[in-house]
Amino acid sequence: MSEKITSIRGMHDTLPEQSAAWQKLETILRELMSSYAYQEIRMPIVEKTALFKRSIGDVTDIVQKEMYTFEDRNGDSLTLRPEGTASCVRAGIEHGLLYNQIQRLWYIGPMFRHERPQKGRYRQFSQLGVEVFGLATPDIDAELIMMTARLWKQLGIDKNVVLQLNSLGTLADRANYLDALVAYLKQHEDQLDDESRDRLGRNPMRILDSKNPQVQAVVEGAPTLQDYLADDSRRHFETLCSLLDEQGIAYEVNSRLVRGLDYYSHTVFEWVTTELGAQGTICAGGRYDGLVEQLGGSATSAIGYAIGMDRLLVLLEMQAGWRPENTADVYIMGTVEQASIIRLAEAVRDQLPQLTVHMHCGGGSMKSQMKKADKSGAALAILLGEEELANKSVSIKHLRENCPQESLTMADVPVYLSNFFKR
Ligand code: ATP
Ligand code: MG
């Protein structure tokens, strides 16, 4: 035997027993998007490397350490997308969707980051991304948060997540703040760890969300961005808060929430659970009013969020009653020639396309077919033997209930099944 080739570390197969849960979640997400009048956009998973460098920021962890970048056969530098916002903005500019228009868009798909694989952190993972263009007012910030709050409720995890909220203000607000922050951190440089000291020169705001307790203690005393927000920025944030209050959405203002990407401004938020250990953020987003212009479009307000679907599914698996199963409704089997069995199965599918009809293949004794029927999870087996075929009838066997076997004419099968599965 030759040596086995395995999958890449941090990139996982979704096996048939897990795919039902993915499909269920995807269906719920699609319905949610449609109920808020958002439209789907699909972008390629590979883009020019420059797109991510320019949007996410040269000094971010993603660009410095996590991108899957390679040269294609023409010598162009390409990157597997680490996130979807940059591609969505690129597509919007390229196809003229953003100029003077309002767009509410969503996408689902795989993202790639070369991180250390661990629970809830993978090198290929899936996100639902939502992006809105052309709206500057905080009502749209509220809408995005409302739709995620509705989703948690629908999924039965609203008690397991909390909303953290912050405002990063404008670039100008941040520039003033950065001076004060860096001055403070420099005074305490000896108490910082290597990572934070390194960030002090490149991306000092990221020190605010350091996980190191010693660094956190320093950060406790640091000036907060809230105190440096200009009046307009403050008003935007206060209006959002009052809209959320009015809708009964609880939140914590977390002045240390800065997010890892450079392009955010004003509102940033995360939905966090304590049930997934250190990887507790299942949804993160914010406003990025400067990005469209930065990528070559005209100045356009924009806001979005992304849900980490792999993490969300881990959380859902912990909830009773979530787990959907891949099971058949009806198992069609028999000992007559296969053409009659195929004809019956196809006739049932013609009449009742909503049912999952599992047709037995490969012959075998009644006993062995029955075993497979049972394993399929189907509620009913339809049996076609010589006698049934001669009378144009079938036998129905209940696989999950203790009911006597029934006999039906073939013509009555669709009505029988339709009544049975309506129950
Ligand atoms: P984290 O702080 O957990 O690294 P992030 O700030 O890098 O998250 P975003 O880029 O905002 O995350 O992505 C949005 C969401 O996508 C995250 O909240 C998380 O749920 C999910 N996500 C991000 N990176 C990964 C990963 N490597 N594996 C699985 N899910 C991820
Ligand atoms: Mg990250």
Short mmCIF file of C-alpha atoms and ligand atoms in Angstrom, two decimals:
data_model
loop_
_atom_site.label_atom_id
_atom_site.label_comp_id
_atom_site.label_asym_id
_atom_site.label_seq_id
_atom_site.Cartn_x
_atom_site.Cartn_y
_atom_site.Cartn_z
CA MET A 1 0.00 0.00 0.00
CA SER A 2 1.24 3.52 -0.68
CA GLU A 3 1.62 6.09 2.04
CA LYS A 4 -1.57 7.95 2.94
CA ILE A 5 -1.86 11.62 2.07
CA THR A 6 -3.62 13.50 4.85
CA SER A 7 -5.41 16.86 4.94
CA ILE A 8 -3.54 20.06 5.81
CA ARG A 9 -3.25 20.90 9.52
CA GLY A 10 -6.04 23.24 10.58
CA MET A 11 -8.14 22.49 7.48
CA HIS A 12 -10.96 20.07 8.15
CA ASP A 13 -13.34 17.90 6.19
CA THR A 14 -17.02 18.29 6.97
CA LEU A 15 -18.23 14.71 7.12
CA PRO A 16 -21.74 13.59 6.18
CA GLU A 17 -22.76 13.36 9.84
CA GLN A 18 -21.79 17.03 10.34
CA SER A 19 -23.09 18.43 7.09
CA ALA A 20 -26.74 18.40 8.19
CA ALA A 21 -25.86 20.91 10.93
CA TRP A 22 -24.05 23.15 8.42
CA GLN A 23 -26.99 23.01 6.03
CA LYS A 24 -29.46 23.80 8.79
CA LEU A 25 -27.40 26.81 9.90
CA GLU A 26 -26.93 28.01 6.32
CA THR A 27 -30.67 27.80 5.67
CA ILE A 28 -31.44 29.80 8.81
CA LEU A 29 -28.84 32.43 7.81
CA ARG A 30 -30.18 32.72 4.25
CA GLU A 31 -33.72 33.22 5.55
CA LEU A 32 -32.50 35.82 8.04
CA MET A 33 -30.70 37.75 5.28
CA SER A 34 -33.72 37.69 3.04
CA SER A 35 -36.04 38.83 5.84
CA TYR A 36 -33.85 41.95 6.30
CA ALA A 37 -33.69 42.55 2.52
CA TYR A 38 -29.98 41.73 2.11
CA GLN A 39 -28.71 40.31 -1.18
CA GLU A 40 -26.09 37.67 -1.73
CA ILE A 41 -22.77 38.44 -3.43
CA ARG A 42 -20.18 35.77 -4.27
CA MET A 43 -16.52 36.69 -4.67
CA PRO A 44 -13.50 34.57 -5.69
CA ILE A 45 -11.52 33.07 -2.81
CA VAL A 46 -8.22 34.24 -4.32
CA GLU A 47 -7.34 37.91 -4.78
CA LYS A 48 -4.27 39.98 -5.55
CA THR A 49 -2.12 40.22 -2.42
CA ALA A 50 -2.09 44.03 -2.66
CA LEU A 51 -5.82 44.13 -1.93
CA PHE A 52 -5.38 42.71 1.56
CA LYS A 53 -2.19 44.63 2.28
CA ARG A 54 -3.85 47.90 1.44
CA SER A 55 -7.14 47.23 3.23
CA ILE A 56 -6.37 45.18 6.32
CA GLY A 57 -3.16 47.11 6.97
CA ASP A 58 0.53 46.30 6.65
CA VAL A 59 1.17 46.12 10.37
CA THR A 60 -1.72 43.85 11.34
CA ASP A 61 -1.25 40.25 12.49
CA ILE A 62 -3.21 39.01 9.49
CA VAL A 63 -0.97 40.64 6.90
CA GLN A 64 2.30 40.13 8.75
CA LYS A 65 1.86 36.53 9.84
CA GLU A 66 -1.29 34.84 8.70
CA MET A 67 -1.80 35.11 4.95
CA TYR A 68 -1.52 32.24 2.50
CA THR A 69 0.36 34.10 -0.21
CA PHE A 70 1.86 32.51 -3.30
CA GLU A 71 3.08 33.34 -6.76
CA ASP A 72 0.97 32.01 -9.60
CA ARG A 73 2.45 30.82 -12.89
CA ASN A 74 2.61 34.36 -14.21
CA GLY A 75 4.62 35.51 -11.21
CA ASP A 76 1.71 37.53 -9.76
CA SER A 77 1.42 37.58 -5.99
CA LEU A 78 -1.95 36.13 -4.98
CA THR A 79 -3.49 35.42 -1.57
CA LEU A 80 -6.21 33.09 -0.32
CA ARG A 81 -8.65 35.51 1.25
CA PRO A 82 -8.21 35.86 5.04
CA GLU A 83 -11.57 37.67 5.27
CA GLY A 84 -14.32 38.86 2.95
CA THR A 85 -14.72 42.61 3.46
CA ALA A 86 -11.79 43.63 1.25
CA SER A 87 -13.00 41.41 -1.62
CA CYS A 88 -16.55 42.69 -1.24
CA VAL A 89 -15.41 46.31 -1.41
CA ARG A 90 -13.17 45.49 -4.39
CA ALA A 91 -16.10 43.86 -6.20
CA GLY A 92 -18.43 46.72 -5.31
CA ILE A 93 -16.05 49.33 -6.73
CA GLU A 94 -15.25 47.23 -9.80
CA HIS A 95 -18.92 46.77 -10.74
CA GLY A 96 -20.14 50.23 -9.81
CA LEU A 97 -22.35 49.00 -6.96
CA LEU A 98 -21.21 51.56 -4.43
CA TYR A 99 -21.23 54.98 -6.05
CA ASN A 100 -24.18 56.96 -4.68
CA GLN A 101 -26.10 53.81 -3.83
CA ILE A 102 -27.23 51.88 -0.83
CA GLN A 103 -26.26 48.21 -0.83
CA ARG A 104 -27.03 45.57 1.76
CA LEU A 105 -24.95 42.50 0.92
CA TRP A 106 -24.01 39.13 2.41
CA TYR A 107 -21.80 36.16 1.55
CA ILE A 108 -20.85 32.83 3.04
CA GLY A 109 -17.60 31.07 2.36
CA PRO A 110 -14.21 29.80 3.44
CA MET A 111 -11.45 32.11 4.75
CA PHE A 112 -7.79 31.18 5.22
CA ARG A 113 -5.37 32.26 7.92
CA HIS A 114 -2.10 30.62 8.89
CA GLU A 115 -2.74 30.65 12.65
CA ARG A 116 -1.87 28.11 15.33
CA PRO A 117 -4.68 25.55 15.06
CA GLN A 118 -6.63 24.95 18.28
CA LYS A 119 -10.22 24.57 19.39
CA GLY A 120 -12.25 27.23 17.56
CA ARG A 121 -9.24 28.38 15.53
CA TYR A 122 -8.56 26.81 12.18
CA ARG A 123 -6.54 27.62 9.06
CA GLN A 124 -9.59 27.26 6.85
CA PHE A 125 -12.84 28.42 8.46
CA SER A 126 -16.18 29.72 7.25
CA GLN A 127 -17.71 33.10 7.77
CA LEU A 128 -21.04 34.66 7.05
CA GLY A 129 -20.15 38.22 6.10
CA VAL A 130 -22.61 41.11 5.95
CA GLU A 131 -21.67 44.49 4.48
CA VAL A 132 -23.75 47.65 4.06
CA PHE A 133 -22.66 50.57 1.89
CA GLY A 134 -23.96 54.12 1.59
CA LEU A 135 -25.48 54.62 5.04
CA ALA A 136 -23.76 56.87 7.55
CA THR A 137 -26.36 57.07 10.29
CA PRO A 138 -26.45 54.88 13.42
CA ASP A 139 -29.83 53.33 12.53
CA ILE A 140 -28.00 50.94 10.21
CA ASP A 141 -25.49 50.11 12.97
CA ALA A 142 -28.55 49.22 15.06
CA GLU A 143 -30.07 47.15 12.25
CA LEU A 144 -26.95 44.97 12.00
CA ILE A 145 -26.94 44.38 15.72
CA MET A 146 -30.70 43.71 15.79
CA MET A 147 -30.42 41.04 13.12
CA THR A 148 -27.65 39.21 14.97
CA ALA A 149 -29.62 39.45 18.23
CA ARG A 150 -32.61 37.92 16.44
CA LEU A 151 -30.40 35.12 15.14
CA TRP A 152 -29.12 34.17 18.61
CA LYS A 153 -32.70 34.09 19.87
CA GLN A 154 -33.81 31.90 16.99
CA LEU A 155 -30.87 29.55 17.59
CA GLY A 156 -31.64 29.42 21.32
CA ILE A 157 -28.26 30.86 22.40
CA ASP A 158 -29.31 34.39 23.33
CA LYS A 159 -28.59 33.62 27.00
CA ASN A 160 -25.09 32.40 26.11
CA VAL A 161 -23.72 35.50 24.41
CA VAL A 162 -23.08 39.10 25.37
CA LEU A 163 -22.67 42.13 23.14
CA GLN A 164 -19.59 44.29 23.58
CA LEU A 165 -19.63 47.68 22.01
CA ASN A 166 -17.14 50.49 21.51
CA SER A 167 -16.50 53.50 19.34
CA LEU A 168 -13.14 54.02 17.65
CA GLY A 169 -14.16 57.48 16.50
CA THR A 170 -12.64 58.95 13.35
CA LEU A 171 -9.04 58.78 12.20
CA ALA A 172 -8.50 62.25 13.65
CA ASP A 173 -9.98 61.24 17.02
CA ARG A 174 -7.67 58.24 17.05
CA ALA A 175 -4.58 60.24 16.15
CA ASN A 176 -5.10 62.48 19.20
CA TYR A 177 -5.76 59.51 21.37
CA LEU A 178 -2.73 57.57 20.10
CA ASP A 179 -0.38 60.32 21.22
CA ALA A 180 -1.80 60.13 24.73
CA LEU A 181 -1.83 56.33 24.76
CA VAL A 182 1.74 55.95 23.53
CA ALA A 183 2.96 58.55 26.04
CA TYR A 184 1.28 56.59 28.86
CA LEU A 185 2.51 53.17 27.68
CA LYS A 186 6.08 54.47 27.28
CA GLN A 187 6.02 55.42 30.97
CA HIS A 188 5.17 51.78 31.77
CA GLU A 189 7.28 50.12 29.10
CA ASP A 190 9.16 48.00 31.66
CA GLN A 191 5.88 46.30 32.66
CA LEU A 192 4.95 45.31 29.08
CA ASP A 193 5.70 41.91 27.55
CA ASP A 194 7.74 41.47 24.35
CA GLU A 195 4.70 41.32 22.11
CA SER A 196 3.28 44.54 23.53
CA ARG A 197 6.63 46.31 23.38
CA ASP A 198 6.82 45.31 19.75
CA ARG A 199 3.30 46.62 19.14
CA LEU A 200 4.14 49.91 20.85
CA GLY A 201 6.09 50.93 17.76
CA ARG A 202 3.72 49.53 15.13
CA ASN A 203 0.15 49.22 16.34
CA PRO A 204 -0.15 50.46 19.93
CA MET A 205 -3.95 50.16 20.16
CA ARG A 206 -3.67 46.40 19.88
CA ILE A 207 -1.92 46.42 23.26
CA LEU A 208 -5.32 47.26 24.73
CA ASP A 209 -6.62 43.77 24.00
CA SER A 210 -3.54 41.88 25.21
CA LYS A 211 -4.47 38.69 27.07
CA ASN A 212 -1.44 38.93 29.40
CA PRO A 213 -2.65 39.83 32.95
CA GLN A 214 0.43 41.95 33.64
CA VAL A 215 -0.17 43.98 30.49
CA GLN A 216 -3.87 44.17 31.31
CA ALA A 217 -2.99 45.73 34.64
CA VAL A 218 -1.05 48.48 32.85
CA VAL A 219 -3.90 48.95 30.40
CA GLU A 220 -6.37 49.44 33.30
CA GLY A 221 -4.82 52.83 33.97
CA ALA A 222 -4.43 53.91 30.34
CA PRO A 223 -6.36 56.86 28.91
CA THR A 224 -9.49 55.68 27.07
CA LEU A 225 -10.47 56.57 23.52
CA GLN A 226 -13.92 57.60 24.81
CA ASP A 227 -12.35 60.73 26.26
CA TYR A 228 -10.91 61.71 22.87
CA LEU A 229 -14.02 61.36 20.71
CA ALA A 230 -15.14 64.48 18.86
CA ASP A 231 -18.77 65.60 19.36
CA ASP A 232 -20.03 63.99 16.14
CA SER A 233 -18.43 60.68 16.98
CA ARG A 234 -19.83 60.78 20.48
CA ARG A 235 -23.32 61.59 19.18
CA HIS A 236 -23.20 58.68 16.69
CA PHE A 237 -22.31 56.29 19.48
CA GLU A 238 -24.90 57.66 21.91
CA THR A 239 -27.66 57.42 19.33
CA LEU A 240 -26.76 53.81 18.63
CA CYS A 241 -26.80 53.04 22.35
CA SER A 242 -30.22 54.62 22.78
CA LEU A 243 -31.64 52.69 19.81
CA LEU A 244 -30.37 49.46 21.35
CA ASP A 245 -31.78 50.45 24.76
CA GLU A 246 -35.14 51.06 23.16
CA GLN A 247 -35.13 47.63 21.53
CA GLY A 248 -34.14 45.95 24.78
CA ILE A 249 -30.73 44.81 23.52
CA ALA A 250 -28.27 44.57 26.41
CA TYR A 251 -24.62 45.53 25.76
CA GLU A 252 -21.41 46.30 27.61
CA VAL A 253 -19.37 49.27 26.55
CA ASN A 254 -15.83 47.91 26.38
CA SER A 255 -13.35 50.70 25.77
CA ARG A 256 -10.64 48.09 25.16
CA LEU A 257 -12.41 46.59 22.17
CA VAL A 258 -10.23 47.69 19.24
CA ARG A 259 -10.45 44.83 16.70
CA GLY A 260 -7.48 43.52 14.76
CA LEU A 261 -8.01 45.22 11.42
CA ASP A 262 -6.94 48.74 10.58
CA TYR A 263 -9.92 49.90 8.61
CA TYR A 264 -12.50 50.30 11.38
CA SER A 265 -13.92 53.64 12.55
CA HIS A 266 -16.78 54.63 14.88
CA THR A 267 -18.84 51.62 15.95
CA VAL A 268 -17.13 48.29 16.64
CA PHE A 269 -18.82 45.33 18.29
CA GLU A 270 -18.35 41.69 19.20
CA TRP A 271 -20.73 39.00 20.38
CA VAL A 272 -18.84 36.90 22.89
CA THR A 273 -19.59 33.67 24.75
CA THR A 274 -17.77 32.30 27.77
CA GLU A 275 -18.51 28.72 26.68
CA LEU A 276 -15.77 28.32 24.07
CA GLY A 277 -12.73 29.16 26.19
CA ALA A 278 -10.32 31.72 24.75
CA GLN A 279 -11.94 31.59 21.29
CA GLY A 280 -15.18 33.14 22.53
CA THR A 281 -15.99 35.69 19.81
CA ILE A 282 -18.61 34.28 17.46
CA CYS A 283 -19.41 37.51 15.63
CA ALA A 284 -17.41 40.68 15.14
CA GLY A 285 -17.89 43.81 13.12
CA GLY A 286 -17.87 47.52 12.81
CA ARG A 287 -17.96 50.59 10.69
CA TYR A 288 -15.27 51.19 8.06
CA ASP A 289 -16.12 54.50 6.46
CA GLY A 290 -12.63 55.02 5.02
CA LEU A 291 -12.08 51.72 3.25
CA VAL A 292 -13.92 52.24 -0.04
CA GLU A 293 -11.90 55.38 -0.74
CA GLN A 294 -8.71 53.67 0.38
CA LEU A 295 -9.33 50.98 -2.24
CA GLY A 296 -9.88 53.44 -5.05
CA GLY A 297 -13.62 54.19 -4.86
CA SER A 298 -15.34 57.43 -3.85
CA ALA A 299 -15.82 58.12 -0.15
CA THR A 300 -18.64 55.79 0.98
CA SER A 301 -19.96 55.01 4.42
CA ALA A 302 -19.80 51.32 5.21
CA ILE A 303 -20.40 48.90 8.04
CA GLY A 304 -20.33 45.14 8.35
CA TYR A 305 -19.83 42.10 10.50
CA ALA A 306 -18.71 38.51 10.19
CA ILE A 307 -19.95 35.45 12.03
CA GLY A 308 -17.43 32.65 12.61
CA MET A 309 -19.64 29.75 11.60
CA ASP A 310 -17.32 26.99 12.85
CA ARG A 311 -17.29 28.48 16.35
CA LEU A 312 -21.01 29.14 16.25
CA LEU A 313 -21.61 25.48 15.39
CA VAL A 314 -19.45 24.31 18.30
CA LEU A 315 -21.63 26.44 20.57
CA LEU A 316 -24.82 25.13 18.95
CA GLU A 317 -23.71 21.52 19.39
CA MET A 318 -23.68 22.17 23.16
CA GLN A 319 -27.39 23.07 23.09
CA ALA A 320 -29.99 20.36 23.56
CA GLY A 321 -32.31 19.98 20.60
CA TRP A 322 -30.02 21.57 18.04
CA ARG A 323 -28.55 18.49 16.34
CA PRO A 324 -30.25 17.79 13.02
CA GLU A 325 -29.81 14.37 11.46
CA ASN A 326 -29.40 13.09 7.95
CA THR A 327 -32.14 10.49 7.79
CA ALA A 328 -34.39 9.09 5.11
CA ASP A 329 -38.19 9.23 5.28
CA VAL A 330 -38.99 6.20 3.17
CA TYR A 331 -36.96 3.10 2.30
CA ILE A 332 -38.13 1.36 -0.89
CA MET A 333 -37.08 -2.26 -1.24
CA GLY A 334 -38.16 -5.62 -2.63
CA THR A 335 -37.27 -8.95 -4.09
CA VAL A 336 -38.76 -8.40 -7.56
CA GLU A 337 -36.70 -7.27 -10.53
CA GLN A 338 -35.01 -3.90 -9.97
CA ALA A 339 -36.90 -2.09 -12.77
CA SER A 340 -40.15 -2.26 -10.79
CA ILE A 341 -38.49 -0.96 -7.66
CA ILE A 342 -36.91 1.93 -9.57
CA ARG A 343 -40.29 2.71 -11.15
CA LEU A 344 -41.95 2.85 -7.73
CA ALA A 345 -39.21 4.99 -6.18
CA GLU A 346 -39.26 7.45 -9.09
CA ALA A 347 -43.08 7.66 -8.94
CA VAL A 348 -42.93 8.54 -5.24
CA ARG A 349 -40.27 11.20 -5.96
CA ASP A 350 -42.44 12.62 -8.79
CA GLN A 351 -45.40 13.03 -6.47
CA LEU A 352 -43.67 13.91 -3.21
CA PRO A 353 -40.37 15.65 -3.97
CA GLN A 354 -40.14 16.89 -0.37
CA LEU A 355 -39.59 13.36 0.97
CA THR A 356 -36.19 11.72 1.29
CA VAL A 357 -36.62 8.47 -0.59
CA HIS A 358 -33.90 5.89 -0.10
CA MET A 359 -34.03 3.13 -2.71
CA HIS A 360 -32.44 -0.18 -1.86
CA CYS A 361 -29.75 -1.20 -4.37
CA GLY A 362 -27.79 -4.40 -4.63
CA GLY A 363 -30.51 -7.02 -4.01
CA GLY A 364 -30.13 -9.52 -1.17
CA SER A 365 -32.57 -11.30 1.10
CA MET A 366 -35.58 -9.59 2.66
CA LYS A 367 -33.86 -9.88 6.03
CA SER A 368 -30.70 -8.10 4.95
CA GLN A 369 -32.69 -5.41 3.13
CA MET A 370 -34.75 -4.87 6.28
CA LYS A 371 -31.57 -4.32 8.30
CA LYS A 372 -30.47 -1.61 5.89
CA ALA A 373 -33.93 -0.03 5.96
CA ASP A 374 -33.69 0.20 9.71
CA LYS A 375 -30.21 1.72 9.57
CA SER A 376 -31.33 4.37 7.07
CA GLY A 377 -33.39 6.02 9.80
CA ALA A 378 -36.50 5.93 7.59
CA ALA A 379 -39.90 5.90 9.27
CA LEU A 380 -41.48 3.62 6.69
CA ALA A 381 -40.34 0.81 4.42
CA ILE A 382 -42.25 0.07 1.23
CA LEU A 383 -41.90 -3.55 0.17
CA LEU A 384 -42.47 -4.88 -3.30
CA GLY A 385 -42.60 -8.69 -3.54
CA GLU A 386 -43.86 -11.01 -6.31
CA GLU A 387 -47.30 -11.14 -4.75
CA GLU A 388 -47.59 -7.36 -4.38
CA LEU A 389 -46.41 -6.85 -7.95
CA ALA A 390 -49.02 -9.28 -9.26
CA ASN A 391 -51.81 -7.33 -7.42
CA LYS A 392 -50.38 -3.88 -8.24
CA SER A 393 -49.99 -3.29 -4.51
CA VAL A 394 -47.23 -2.68 -1.96
CA SER A 395 -46.71 -3.54 1.71
CA ILE A 396 -45.95 -0.78 4.16
CA LYS A 397 -43.89 -1.54 7.22
CA HIS A 398 -43.58 0.93 10.12
CA LEU A 399 -39.96 0.95 11.22
CA ARG A 400 -40.24 3.19 14.28
CA GLU A 401 -43.66 2.30 15.66
CA ASN A 402 -45.24 -0.91 16.67
CA CYS A 403 -47.98 -1.03 13.97
CA PRO A 404 -49.09 -3.98 11.88
CA GLN A 405 -47.87 -4.18 8.31
CA GLU A 406 -50.34 -2.62 5.85
CA SER A 407 -51.21 -3.40 2.27
CA LEU A 408 -52.03 -0.63 -0.24
CA THR A 409 -52.69 -0.43 -3.95
CA MET A 410 -49.77 1.20 -5.74
CA ALA A 411 -51.96 4.09 -6.84
CA ASP A 412 -52.72 4.95 -3.19
CA VAL A 413 -49.07 5.19 -2.12
CA PRO A 414 -48.61 8.94 -2.70
CA VAL A 415 -51.75 9.91 -0.74
CA TYR A 416 -50.83 7.52 2.06
CA LEU A 417 -47.30 8.95 2.34
CA SER A 418 -48.46 12.50 2.09
CA ASN A 419 -50.90 11.96 5.00
CA PHE A 420 -48.36 10.01 7.02
CA PHE A 421 -45.64 12.68 6.81
CA LYS A 422 -48.09 15.50 7.48
CA ARG A 423 -48.68 14.20 11.00
P1 ATP B 1 -9.90 36.42 17.00
O1 ATP B 1 -9.69 37.56 17.91
O2 ATP B 1 -10.71 35.33 17.61
O3 ATP B 1 -8.66 35.96 16.32
P2 ATP B 1 -10.45 38.08 14.74
O4 ATP B 1 -10.53 39.42 15.31
O5 ATP B 1 -9.21 37.64 14.06
O6 ATP B 1 -10.84 36.98 15.84
P3 ATP B 1 -12.33 38.58 12.59
O7 ATP B 1 -11.29 38.76 11.58
O8 ATP B 1 -13.10 39.73 13.04
O9 ATP B 1 -11.72 37.80 13.83
O10 ATP B 1 -13.34 37.43 12.12
C1 ATP B 1 -14.70 37.36 12.57
C2 ATP B 1 -14.99 36.05 13.22
O11 ATP B 1 -14.50 34.96 12.44
C3 ATP B 1 -14.33 35.85 14.56
O12 ATP B 1 -15.06 36.46 15.56
C4 ATP B 1 -14.36 34.35 14.70
O13 ATP B 1 -15.63 33.91 15.12
C5 ATP B 1 -14.12 33.91 13.29
N1 ATP B 1 -12.70 33.55 13.11
C6 ATP B 1 -11.64 34.38 12.93
N2 ATP B 1 -10.49 33.70 12.79
C7 ATP B 1 -10.83 32.38 12.88
C8 ATP B 1 -10.12 31.15 12.81
N3 ATP B 1 -8.80 31.13 12.59
N4 ATP B 1 -10.81 29.98 12.96
C9 ATP B 1 -12.15 29.99 13.17
N5 ATP B 1 -12.88 31.10 13.24
C10 ATP B 1 -12.25 32.29 13.11
MG MG B 2 -7.49 36.62 14.68
#
